[in-house]
Amino acid sequence: KNEVEQSPQNLTAQEGEFITINCSYSVGISALHWLQQHPGGGIVSLFMLSSGKKKHGRLIATINIQEKHSSLHITASHPRDSAVYICAVTFSLNTDKLIFGTGTRLQVFP
Amino acid sequence: GAVVSQHPSRVICKSGTSVKIECRSLDFQATTMFWYRQFPKKSLMLMATSNEGSKATYEQGVEKDKFLINHASLTLSTLTVTSAHPEDSSFYICSARDYPKQIFGQGTRLTVV
């Protein structure tokens, strides 16, 4: 069983829609990362969270430590947002080792 | 911003040969780098943790004699796939931490024929 679960696995949306991707994890963590992987394979780190909420442009990431849950929101989605979004966690302050979720494949159509 | 440069981006090699993949941190030092493998439409799998000046730490099930990792300087880690077989064909990617983010290389798509 994966320690980091994401939902949905696949998501399609029309341009302009509000997108939510969810991530749940099984035990306490030291940090949670949201990553974006484009079709060519390159990965970009979007956020690192240990509590609360962060915003960057049209992207918002939230985390609820008590519920062991994080969400990534995309406002006013655009076709260029089409990518795989990956949630990853570190379970200890002593390591940068990431445990990855299964990813959410997002396609935004014009 | 911080960049991790990974080279080559694509490589095709014959079975039985060895392939070296480089991962270089630009504008920051990385005492620790991570090597991952990704199968098609699957998530990343950590292969090993590369530590500057010491031996790499391999994850369970990863053959250390097959996937040789060297981290000789604070800015360079290399992964060598030795005696490559078609089942080694995959997407390999490295990362290093530039607090607070993990910076990923561009990835290397290895095809063994």
Coordinates of N, CA and C in Angstrom, one line a residue:
Chain A
K1 N 0.9 -1.2 0.0 CA 0.0 0.0 0.0 C 0.9 1.2 0.0
N2 N 0.6 2.2 -0.9 CA 1.4 3.4 -1.0 C 1.1 4.2 0.2
E3 N 2.1 4.8 0.8 CA 1.9 5.7 2.0 C 1.4 7.0 1.6
V4 N 1.4 7.4 0.3 CA 0.9 8.7 -0.1 C -0.1 8.4 -1.2
E5 N -1.3 8.8 -1.0 CA -2.4 8.5 -2.0 C -2.8 9.8 -2.6
Q6 N -3.0 9.8 -3.9 CA -3.5 11.0 -4.6 C -4.9 10.7 -5.2
S7 N -5.7 11.7 -5.3 CA -6.9 11.6 -6.1 C -7.3 12.9 -6.7
P8 N -7.9 12.9 -7.9 CA -8.1 11.7 -8.7 C -6.8 11.3 -9.5
Q9 N -6.9 10.1 -10.1 CA -5.7 9.7 -10.9 C -5.6 10.5 -12.2
N10 N -6.8 10.7 -12.8 CA -6.9 11.4 -14.0 C -8.0 12.5 -13.9
L11 N -7.7 13.6 -14.5 CA -8.6 14.8 -14.4 C -8.6 15.5 -15.7
T12 N -9.8 15.8 -16.3 CA -9.9 16.6 -17.4 C -10.8 17.8 -17.1
A13 N -10.5 18.9 -17.7 CA -11.2 20.2 -17.3 C -11.2 21.1 -18.6
Q14 N -12.2 21.9 -18.6 CA -12.3 23.0 -19.6 C -11.5 24.2 -19.1
E15 N -10.9 24.9 -20.0 CA -10.2 26.1 -19.7 C -11.0 27.0 -18.8
G16 N -10.4 27.5 -17.8 CA -11.1 28.4 -16.9 C -11.7 27.8 -15.6
E17 N -11.8 26.5 -15.6 CA -12.3 25.8 -14.5 C -11.4 25.8 -13.3
F18 N -11.9 25.7 -12.1 CA -11.2 25.6 -10.9 C -10.9 24.1 -10.6
I19 N -9.6 23.8 -10.4 CA -9.1 22.4 -10.3 C -8.7 22.2 -8.8
T20 N -9.0 21.0 -8.3 CA -8.5 20.6 -7.0 C -7.9 19.2 -7.1
I21 N -6.7 19.0 -6.6 CA -6.1 17.7 -6.6 C -5.8 17.4 -5.1
N22 N -6.1 16.2 -4.7 CA -6.0 15.8 -3.3 C -4.8 14.9 -3.0
C23 N -4.3 15.0 -1.8 CA -3.2 14.1 -1.4 C -3.4 13.7 0.1
S24 N -3.4 12.4 0.4 CA -3.5 12.0 1.8 C -2.3 11.1 2.1
Y25 N -1.8 11.2 3.3 CA -0.7 10.4 3.7 C -1.0 9.7 5.1
S26 N -0.2 8.6 5.3 CA -0.7 7.7 6.4 C -0.1 8.1 7.8
V27 N 1.1 8.7 7.8 CA 1.7 8.9 9.1 C 2.2 10.4 9.1
G28 N 2.6 10.8 10.3 CA 3.1 12.2 10.4 C 4.3 12.5 9.5
I29 N 4.3 13.7 9.0 CA 5.4 14.1 8.1 C 6.1 15.3 8.5
S30 N 7.3 15.6 8.0 CA 8.0 16.8 8.3 C 7.7 17.9 7.2
A31 N 7.4 17.4 6.0 CA 7.1 18.4 4.9 C 6.4 17.7 3.8
L32 N 5.6 18.4 3.0 CA 4.9 17.9 1.8 C 5.3 18.8 0.6
H33 N 5.6 18.2 -0.5 CA 5.9 18.9 -1.7 C 4.8 18.6 -2.8
W34 N 4.6 19.7 -3.5 CA 3.8 19.5 -4.8 C 4.7 19.7 -5.9
L35 N 4.7 18.8 -6.9 CA 5.6 18.8 -8.0 C 4.8 18.8 -9.3
Q36 N 5.3 19.3 -10.4 CA 4.6 19.3 -11.7 C 5.6 18.6 -12.7
Q37 N 5.1 17.6 -13.4 CA 5.9 16.9 -14.4 C 5.2 17.1 -15.7
H38 N 6.0 17.7 -16.7 CA 5.5 17.9 -18.0 C 5.7 16.7 -18.9
P39 N 5.0 16.6 -20.0 CA 5.1 15.4 -20.9 C 6.6 15.0 -21.2
G40 N 7.5 16.0 -21.3 CA 8.8 15.6 -21.6 C 9.6 15.0 -20.5
G41 N 9.0 15.0 -19.3 CA 9.6 14.4 -18.1 C 10.1 15.3 -17.1
G42 N 10.5 16.5 -17.5 CA 11.0 17.4 -16.5 C 10.1 17.7 -15.3
I43 N 10.7 17.8 -14.2 CA 9.9 18.0 -12.9 C 10.2 19.4 -12.3
V44 N 9.2 20.1 -12.0 CA 9.3 21.4 -11.3 C 8.7 21.3 -9.9
S45 N 9.4 21.9 -9.0 CA 8.9 21.9 -7.6 C 8.0 23.1 -7.5
L46 N 6.7 22.9 -7.1 CA 5.8 24.0 -7.0 C 5.7 24.6 -5.6
F47 N 5.6 23.7 -4.6 CA 5.5 24.2 -3.2 C 6.1 23.2 -2.3
M48 N 6.6 23.7 -1.2 CA 6.9 22.8 -0.1 C 6.2 23.4 1.1
L49 N 5.4 22.5 1.8 CA 4.5 23.0 2.9 C 4.8 22.1 4.1
S50 N 4.8 22.8 5.3 CA 4.7 22.0 6.5 C 3.5 22.3 7.3
S51 N 2.9 23.5 7.0 CA 1.6 23.8 7.6 C 0.9 24.9 6.8
G52 N -0.4 25.1 7.0 CA -1.1 26.3 6.5 C -1.3 26.2 5.0
K53 N -1.0 27.3 4.3 CA -1.4 27.5 3.0 C -0.3 28.4 2.3
K54 N -0.1 28.1 1.0 CA 0.8 28.9 0.2 C 0.2 29.2 -1.2
K55 N 0.5 30.3 -1.7 CA -0.1 30.7 -3.0 C 1.0 31.3 -3.9
H56 N 1.0 30.8 -5.2 CA 1.9 31.4 -6.2 C 1.1 31.5 -7.5
G57 N 0.9 32.7 -7.9 CA 0.1 32.9 -9.1 C -1.3 32.3 -9.0
R58 N -1.6 31.4 -9.9 CA -2.9 30.8 -9.9 C -2.9 29.5 -9.1
L59 N -1.8 29.2 -8.5 CA -1.7 27.9 -7.7 C -1.8 28.2 -6.2
I60 N -2.6 27.4 -5.6 CA -2.7 27.4 -4.1 C -2.6 26.0 -3.5
A61 N -1.7 25.9 -2.5 CA -1.6 24.6 -1.8 C -1.9 24.8 -0.4
T62 N -2.7 23.8 0.1 CA -3.0 23.9 1.6 C -2.7 22.5 2.2
I63 N -2.5 22.5 3.5 CA -2.2 21.3 4.2 C -2.9 21.3 5.5
N64 N -3.5 20.2 5.9 CA -4.1 20.0 7.2 C -3.4 18.9 7.9
I65 N -2.5 19.3 8.9 CA -1.7 18.3 9.5 C -2.5 17.3 10.3
Q66 N -3.5 17.7 11.0 CA -4.3 16.8 11.8 C -5.0 15.8 10.9
E67 N -5.5 16.2 9.8 CA -6.2 15.2 8.9 C -5.3 14.5 8.0
K68 N -4.0 14.9 8.0 CA -3.0 14.3 7.1 C -3.5 14.4 5.6
H69 N -3.7 15.6 5.2 CA -4.3 15.8 3.9 C -3.8 17.2 3.4
S70 N -3.6 17.2 2.1 CA -3.2 18.4 1.4 C -4.0 18.5 0.1
S71 N -4.2 19.7 -0.4 CA -4.8 20.0 -1.6 C -4.0 21.0 -2.5
L72 N -4.0 20.7 -3.8 CA -3.5 21.7 -4.7 C -4.6 22.2 -5.5
H73 N -4.8 23.5 -5.6 CA -5.8 24.1 -6.4 C -5.2 25.0 -7.5
I74 N -5.9 24.9 -8.6 CA -5.5 25.7 -9.8 C -6.7 26.6 -10.1
T75 N -6.6 27.9 -10.0 CA -7.7 28.7 -10.4 C -7.5 29.1 -11.9
A76 N -8.7 29.4 -12.6 CA -8.7 29.8 -14.0 C -7.7 28.9 -14.8
S77 N -8.0 27.6 -14.8 CA -7.1 26.7 -15.4 C -6.9 27.0 -16.9
H78 N -5.7 26.6 -17.4 CA -5.3 26.9 -18.8 C -4.7 25.6 -19.4
P79 N -4.8 25.5 -20.7 CA -4.2 24.3 -21.3 C -2.8 24.1 -21.0
R80 N -2.0 25.1 -20.7 CA -0.6 24.9 -20.4 C -0.4 24.4 -19.0
D81 N -1.5 24.3 -18.2 CA -1.5 23.6 -16.9 C -1.5 22.1 -17.0
S82 N -1.7 21.6 -18.2 CA -1.8 20.2 -18.5 C -0.5 19.5 -18.1
A83 N -0.5 18.6 -17.2 CA 0.8 18.0 -16.7 C 0.3 16.9 -15.7
V84 N 1.3 16.2 -15.2 CA 1.1 15.3 -14.1 C 1.5 16.1 -12.8
Y85 N 0.7 16.1 -11.8 CA 0.9 16.7 -10.6 C 1.2 15.6 -9.5
I86 N 2.3 15.8 -8.8 CA 2.8 14.7 -7.9 C 2.9 15.3 -6.5
C87 N 2.3 14.6 -5.5 CA 2.5 15.0 -4.1 C 3.6 14.1 -3.6
A88 N 4.5 14.7 -2.8 CA 5.6 13.9 -2.2 C 5.8 14.4 -0.8
V89 N 6.2 13.4 0.1 CA 6.4 13.8 1.5 C 7.8 13.4 2.0
T90 N 8.2 14.1 3.0 CA 9.4 13.6 3.8 C 8.8 13.3 5.2
F91 N 9.2 12.1 5.7 CA 8.7 11.7 7.0 C 9.5 12.1 8.2
S92 N 10.7 12.6 7.9 CA 11.6 12.9 9.0 C 12.4 14.2 8.8
L93 N 12.7 14.9 9.8 CA 13.5 16.1 9.7 C 14.9 15.8 9.3
N94 N 15.3 14.5 9.5 CA 16.7 14.1 9.3 C 17.0 13.7 7.9
T95 N 16.0 13.8 7.1 CA 16.3 13.3 5.7 C 15.5 14.2 4.7
D96 N 16.1 14.3 3.5 CA 15.4 14.9 2.4 C 14.7 13.9 1.5
K97 N 14.7 12.6 1.9 CA 14.2 11.5 1.1 C 12.7 11.7 0.9
L98 N 12.3 11.7 -0.4 CA 10.9 11.9 -0.7 C 10.2 10.6 -1.0
I99 N 9.0 10.5 -0.5 CA 8.1 9.4 -0.9 C 7.0 10.0 -1.7
F100 N 6.8 9.4 -2.9 CA 5.9 10.0 -3.9 C 4.5 9.4 -3.9
G101 N 3.6 10.2 -4.2 CA 2.2 9.7 -4.6 C 2.2 9.2 -6.0
T102 N 1.1 8.7 -6.4 CA 1.0 8.1 -7.7 C 0.8 9.1 -8.8
G103 N 0.5 10.3 -8.5 CA 0.4 11.4 -9.5 C -1.0 11.5 -10.0
T104 N -1.4 12.7 -10.4 CA -2.7 13.1 -11.0 C -2.4 13.7 -12.4
R105 N -2.9 13.0 -13.4 CA -2.7 13.5 -14.8 C -3.9 14.4 -15.1
L106 N -3.5 15.7 -15.3 CA -4.5 16.7 -15.6 C -4.4 17.1 -17.1
Q107 N -5.5 17.2 -17.7 CA -5.6 17.7 -19.1 C -6.7 18.8 -19.1
V108 N -6.2 20.0 -19.6 CA -7.1 21.1 -19.6 C -7.4 21.4 -21.1
F109 N -8.6 21.4 -21.5 CA -8.9 21.6 -22.9 C -9.4 23.1 -23.2
P110 N -9.1 23.6 -24.3 CA -9.5 25.0 -24.6 C -11.0 25.1 -24.8
Chain B
G1 N 17.5 31.2 -10.5 CA 17.3 30.3 -9.4 C 18.2 29.1 -9.6
A2 N 18.1 28.2 -8.5 CA 19.0 27.0 -8.5 C 18.5 26.1 -9.6
V3 N 19.5 25.5 -10.3 CA 19.3 24.6 -11.4 C 20.1 23.3 -11.2
V4 N 19.5 22.2 -11.5 CA 20.2 20.9 -11.6 C 20.3 20.5 -13.0
S5 N 21.5 20.4 -13.6 CA 21.6 20.1 -15.0 C 21.9 18.6 -15.1
Q6 N 21.1 17.9 -15.8 CA 21.3 16.4 -16.0 C 21.6 16.2 -17.5
H7 N 22.6 15.3 -17.7 CA 23.0 15.0 -19.1 C 23.4 13.6 -19.2
P8 N 23.1 12.9 -20.3 CA 22.3 13.4 -21.4 C 20.8 13.3 -21.2
S9 N 20.1 13.9 -22.0 CA 18.6 13.9 -21.9 C 18.1 12.6 -22.5
R10 N 18.7 12.1 -23.5 CA 18.3 10.9 -24.1 C 19.6 10.1 -24.5
V11 N 19.5 8.8 -24.3 CA 20.6 7.9 -24.7 C 20.1 6.6 -25.2
I12 N 20.6 6.1 -26.3 CA 20.3 4.7 -26.7 C 21.6 4.0 -26.7
C13 N 21.6 2.8 -26.1 CA 22.8 2.0 -26.0 C 22.5 0.6 -26.3
K14 N 23.6 -0.2 -26.6 CA 23.4 -1.6 -26.9 C 23.5 -2.4 -25.6
S15 N 22.8 -3.5 -25.6 CA 22.9 -4.4 -24.5 C 24.3 -4.8 -24.1
G16 N 24.6 -4.8 -22.9 CA 26.0 -5.1 -22.4 C 26.9 -4.0 -22.3
T17 N 26.6 -2.8 -22.8 CA 27.4 -1.7 -22.6 C 27.0 -0.9 -21.3
S18 N 27.8 0.1 -21.0 CA 27.6 0.9 -19.8 C 27.2 2.3 -20.2
V19 N 26.4 2.9 -19.4 CA 26.0 4.3 -19.7 C 26.2 5.1 -18.4
K20 N 26.7 6.3 -18.6 CA 26.9 7.2 -17.5 C 26.0 8.4 -17.6
I21 N 25.3 8.7 -16.5 CA 24.4 9.9 -16.5 C 25.0 10.9 -15.4
E22 N 25.1 12.1 -15.8 CA 25.6 13.1 -14.9 C 24.5 14.0 -14.4
C23 N 24.7 14.4 -13.2 CA 23.8 15.4 -12.5 C 24.6 16.4 -11.8
R24 N 24.4 17.7 -12.3 CA 25.3 18.7 -11.8 C 24.5 19.9 -11.2
S25 N 24.8 20.3 -10.0 CA 24.1 21.4 -9.4 C 24.8 22.7 -9.8
L26 N 24.0 23.6 -10.3 CA 24.6 24.9 -10.7 C 24.2 26.0 -9.7
D27 N 25.2 26.8 -9.3 CA 25.0 27.9 -8.4 C 24.6 27.5 -7.0
F28 N 24.7 26.2 -6.7 CA 24.6 25.8 -5.3 C 25.3 24.5 -5.1
Q29 N 25.6 24.2 -3.8 CA 26.3 23.0 -3.5 C 25.3 22.0 -3.0
A30 N 25.5 20.7 -3.4 CA 24.6 19.7 -3.0 C 25.4 18.5 -2.4
T31 N 25.4 18.5 -1.0 CA 26.1 17.4 -0.4 C 25.3 16.1 -0.6
T32 N 24.0 16.2 -0.8 CA 23.2 15.0 -1.1 C 22.4 15.2 -2.3
M33 N 22.5 14.1 -3.2 CA 21.6 14.1 -4.4 C 20.9 12.8 -4.3
F34 N 19.7 12.8 -5.0 CA 18.9 11.6 -5.1 C 18.8 11.1 -6.5
W35 N 18.7 9.8 -6.7 CA 18.5 9.3 -8.1 C 17.2 8.5 -8.0
Y36 N 16.4 8.8 -9.1 CA 15.1 8.1 -9.2 C 15.0 7.4 -10.5
R37 N 14.0 6.5 -10.5 CA 13.7 5.8 -11.8 C 12.2 5.9 -11.9
Q38 N 11.7 6.1 -13.2 CA 10.3 6.2 -13.4 C 9.9 5.3 -14.6
F39 N 9.0 4.4 -14.4 CA 8.5 3.6 -15.5 C 7.3 4.3 -16.1
P40 N 7.0 4.0 -17.3 CA 5.9 4.7 -18.0 C 4.6 4.8 -17.2
K41 N 4.1 6.0 -17.1 CA 2.8 6.3 -16.4 C 2.8 5.8 -14.9
K42 N 4.0 5.7 -14.4 CA 4.1 5.4 -13.0 C 4.8 6.5 -12.2
S43 N 4.8 6.5 -10.9 CA 5.4 7.5 -10.2 C 6.9 7.2 -10.0
L44 N 7.6 8.2 -9.5 CA 9.0 8.0 -9.3 C 9.4 7.1 -8.2
M45 N 10.4 6.3 -8.4 CA 10.9 5.4 -7.4 C 12.3 5.8 -7.0
L46 N 12.5 6.0 -5.7 CA 13.9 6.4 -5.3 C 14.8 5.1 -5.4
M47 N 15.9 5.3 -6.1 CA 16.9 4.3 -6.3 C 18.0 4.3 -5.2
A48 N 18.5 5.6 -5.0 CA 19.6 5.7 -4.1 C 19.8 7.1 -3.7
T49 N 20.5 7.3 -2.6 CA 20.9 8.6 -2.1 C 22.4 8.7 -2.2
S50 N 22.8 9.8 -2.9 CA 24.2 10.0 -3.2 C 24.8 11.0 -2.3
N51 N 25.8 10.6 -1.6 CA 26.4 11.5 -0.6 C 27.8 11.9 -1.0
E52 N 28.1 13.2 -1.0 CA 29.4 13.7 -1.4 C 30.5 13.1 -0.5
G53 N 31.5 12.5 -1.1 CA 32.6 12.0 -0.4 C 32.4 10.7 0.3
S54 N 31.3 10.0 0.2 CA 31.1 8.8 0.8 C 30.2 7.9 -0.1
K55 N 30.0 6.6 0.4 CA 29.3 5.7 -0.4 C 27.8 6.0 -0.5
A56 N 27.2 5.7 -1.6 CA 25.8 6.0 -1.8 C 25.0 5.0 -0.9
T57 N 23.8 5.4 -0.6 CA 22.8 4.5 0.1 C 21.8 4.0 -0.9
Y58 N 21.7 2.7 -1.0 CA 20.7 2.2 -2.0 C 19.5 1.7 -1.4
E59 N 18.4 1.9 -2.1 CA 17.1 1.4 -1.6 C 17.0 -0.1 -1.8
Q60 N 16.1 -0.7 -1.0 CA 16.0 -2.1 -1.1 C 15.6 -2.6 -2.5
G61 N 16.3 -3.6 -3.0 CA 16.0 -4.1 -4.3 C 16.7 -3.5 -5.4
V62 N 17.5 -2.5 -5.2 CA 18.3 -1.8 -6.2 C 19.7 -2.4 -6.1
E63 N 20.2 -2.9 -7.3 CA 21.5 -3.5 -7.3 C 22.6 -2.5 -7.3
K64 N 23.4 -2.4 -6.3 CA 24.5 -1.4 -6.3 C 25.6 -1.7 -7.3
D65 N 25.8 -2.9 -7.6 CA 26.8 -3.2 -8.6 C 26.4 -2.9 -10.0
K66 N 25.1 -2.8 -10.2 CA 24.6 -2.5 -11.5 C 24.4 -1.0 -11.7
F67 N 24.0 -0.3 -10.7 CA 23.8 1.1 -10.7 C 24.8 1.8 -9.8
L68 N 26.0 2.1 -10.5 CA 27.1 2.7 -9.7 C 26.9 4.2 -9.6
I69 N 27.0 4.6 -8.3 CA 26.8 6.1 -8.1 C 28.1 6.6 -7.5
N70 N 28.5 7.8 -8.1 CA 29.7 8.4 -7.6 C 29.4 9.9 -7.3
H71 N 29.8 10.4 -6.2 CA 29.5 11.8 -5.8 C 30.8 12.4 -5.4
A72 N 31.6 12.7 -6.4 CA 33.0 13.1 -6.1 C 33.2 14.6 -5.7
S73 N 32.2 15.4 -6.0 CA 32.3 16.8 -5.6 C 31.0 17.3 -5.1
L74 N 31.0 18.5 -4.6 CA 29.7 19.1 -4.1 C 28.7 19.5 -5.1
T75 N 29.2 19.4 -6.4 CA 28.3 19.8 -7.5 C 28.0 18.7 -8.5
L76 N 28.6 17.5 -8.3 CA 28.4 16.5 -9.4 C 28.2 15.1 -8.8
S77 N 27.1 14.5 -9.3 CA 26.9 13.1 -9.0 C 26.7 12.4 -10.3
T78 N 27.2 11.2 -10.4 CA 27.0 10.4 -11.6 C 26.4 9.0 -11.3
L79 N 25.5 8.6 -12.2 CA 24.9 7.3 -12.1 C 25.4 6.5 -13.4
T80 N 26.0 5.4 -13.1 CA 26.5 4.5 -14.3 C 25.6 3.2 -14.3
V81 N 24.9 3.0 -15.4 CA 24.2 1.8 -15.5 C 25.2 0.8 -16.2
T82 N 25.6 -0.2 -15.5 CA 26.6 -1.1 -16.0 C 25.9 -2.3 -16.7
S83 N 26.6 -2.8 -17.7 CA 26.1 -4.0 -18.5 C 24.6 -3.9 -18.7
A84 N 24.2 -2.9 -19.4 CA 22.8 -2.5 -19.5 C 22.0 -3.6 -20.3
H85 N 20.8 -3.8 -19.8 CA 19.9 -4.8 -20.5 C 18.6 -4.0 -20.9
P86 N 17.9 -4.6 -21.8 CA 16.6 -3.9 -22.2 C 15.7 -3.5 -21.0
E87 N 15.7 -4.3 -20.0 CA 14.8 -4.0 -18.9 C 15.3 -2.8 -18.0
D88 N 16.5 -2.4 -18.3 CA 17.0 -1.2 -17.7 C 16.5 0.1 -18.4
S89 N 15.8 -0.1 -19.5 CA 15.3 1.1 -20.2 C 14.2 1.7 -19.3
S90 N 14.4 3.0 -19.2 CA 13.5 3.7 -18.2 C 13.9 5.2 -18.3
F91 N 13.2 6.0 -17.5 CA 13.5 7.4 -17.3 C 14.2 7.6 -16.0
Y92 N 15.4 8.1 -16.0 CA 16.1 8.3 -14.8 C 16.2 9.8 -14.5
I93 N 16.0 10.2 -13.2 CA 16.1 11.6 -12.9 C 16.7 11.8 -11.5
C94 N 17.4 12.9 -11.4 CA 18.1 13.2 -10.1 C 17.5 14.4 -9.5
S95 N 17.8 14.6 -8.2 CA 17.4 15.8 -7.6 C 18.3 16.2 -6.5
A96 N 18.3 17.5 -6.1 CA 19.1 17.9 -5.0 C 18.3 19.0 -4.3
R97 N 18.6 19.1 -3.0 CA 17.8 20.1 -2.2 C 18.5 21.5 -2.2
D98 N 17.8 22.5 -2.6 CA 18.2 23.9 -2.3 C 17.1 24.5 -1.5
Y99 N 17.2 24.5 -0.2 CA 16.2 24.7 0.7 C 15.3 25.9 0.3
P100 N 14.0 25.9 0.3 CA 13.2 24.7 0.9 C 12.8 23.7 -0.2
K101 N 13.2 23.9 -1.4 CA 12.7 23.1 -2.5 C 13.7 22.0 -2.9
Q102 N 13.1 21.0 -3.5 CA 13.9 20.0 -4.2 C 14.0 20.4 -5.6
I103 N 15.2 20.4 -6.2 CA 15.4 20.8 -7.5 C 15.7 19.6 -8.3
F104 N 15.0 19.4 -9.4 CA 15.1 18.2 -10.2 C 15.9 18.5 -11.5
G105 N 16.7 17.5 -11.9 CA 17.3 17.5 -13.2 C 16.2 17.3 -14.3
Q106 N 16.6 17.4 -15.5 CA 15.7 17.3 -16.7 C 15.3 15.9 -17.0
G107 N 16.1 15.0 -16.4 CA 15.8 13.6 -16.7 C 16.6 13.0 -17.9
T108 N 16.8 11.7 -17.8 CA 17.5 11.0 -18.9 C 16.6 9.8 -19.3
R109 N 16.3 9.8 -20.6 CA 15.5 8.6 -21.1 C 16.5 7.6 -21.7
L110 N 16.6 6.5 -21.0 CA 17.6 5.5 -21.5 C 16.8 4.4 -22.2
T111 N 17.3 4.1 -23.4 CA 16.8 3.0 -24.2 C 17.9 2.0 -24.5
V112 N 17.7 0.8 -24.0 CA 18.7 -0.3 -24.3 C 18.2 -1.2 -25.3
V113 N 19.0 -1.3 -26.4 CA 18.5 -2.2 -27.6 C 19.4 -3.4 -27.7

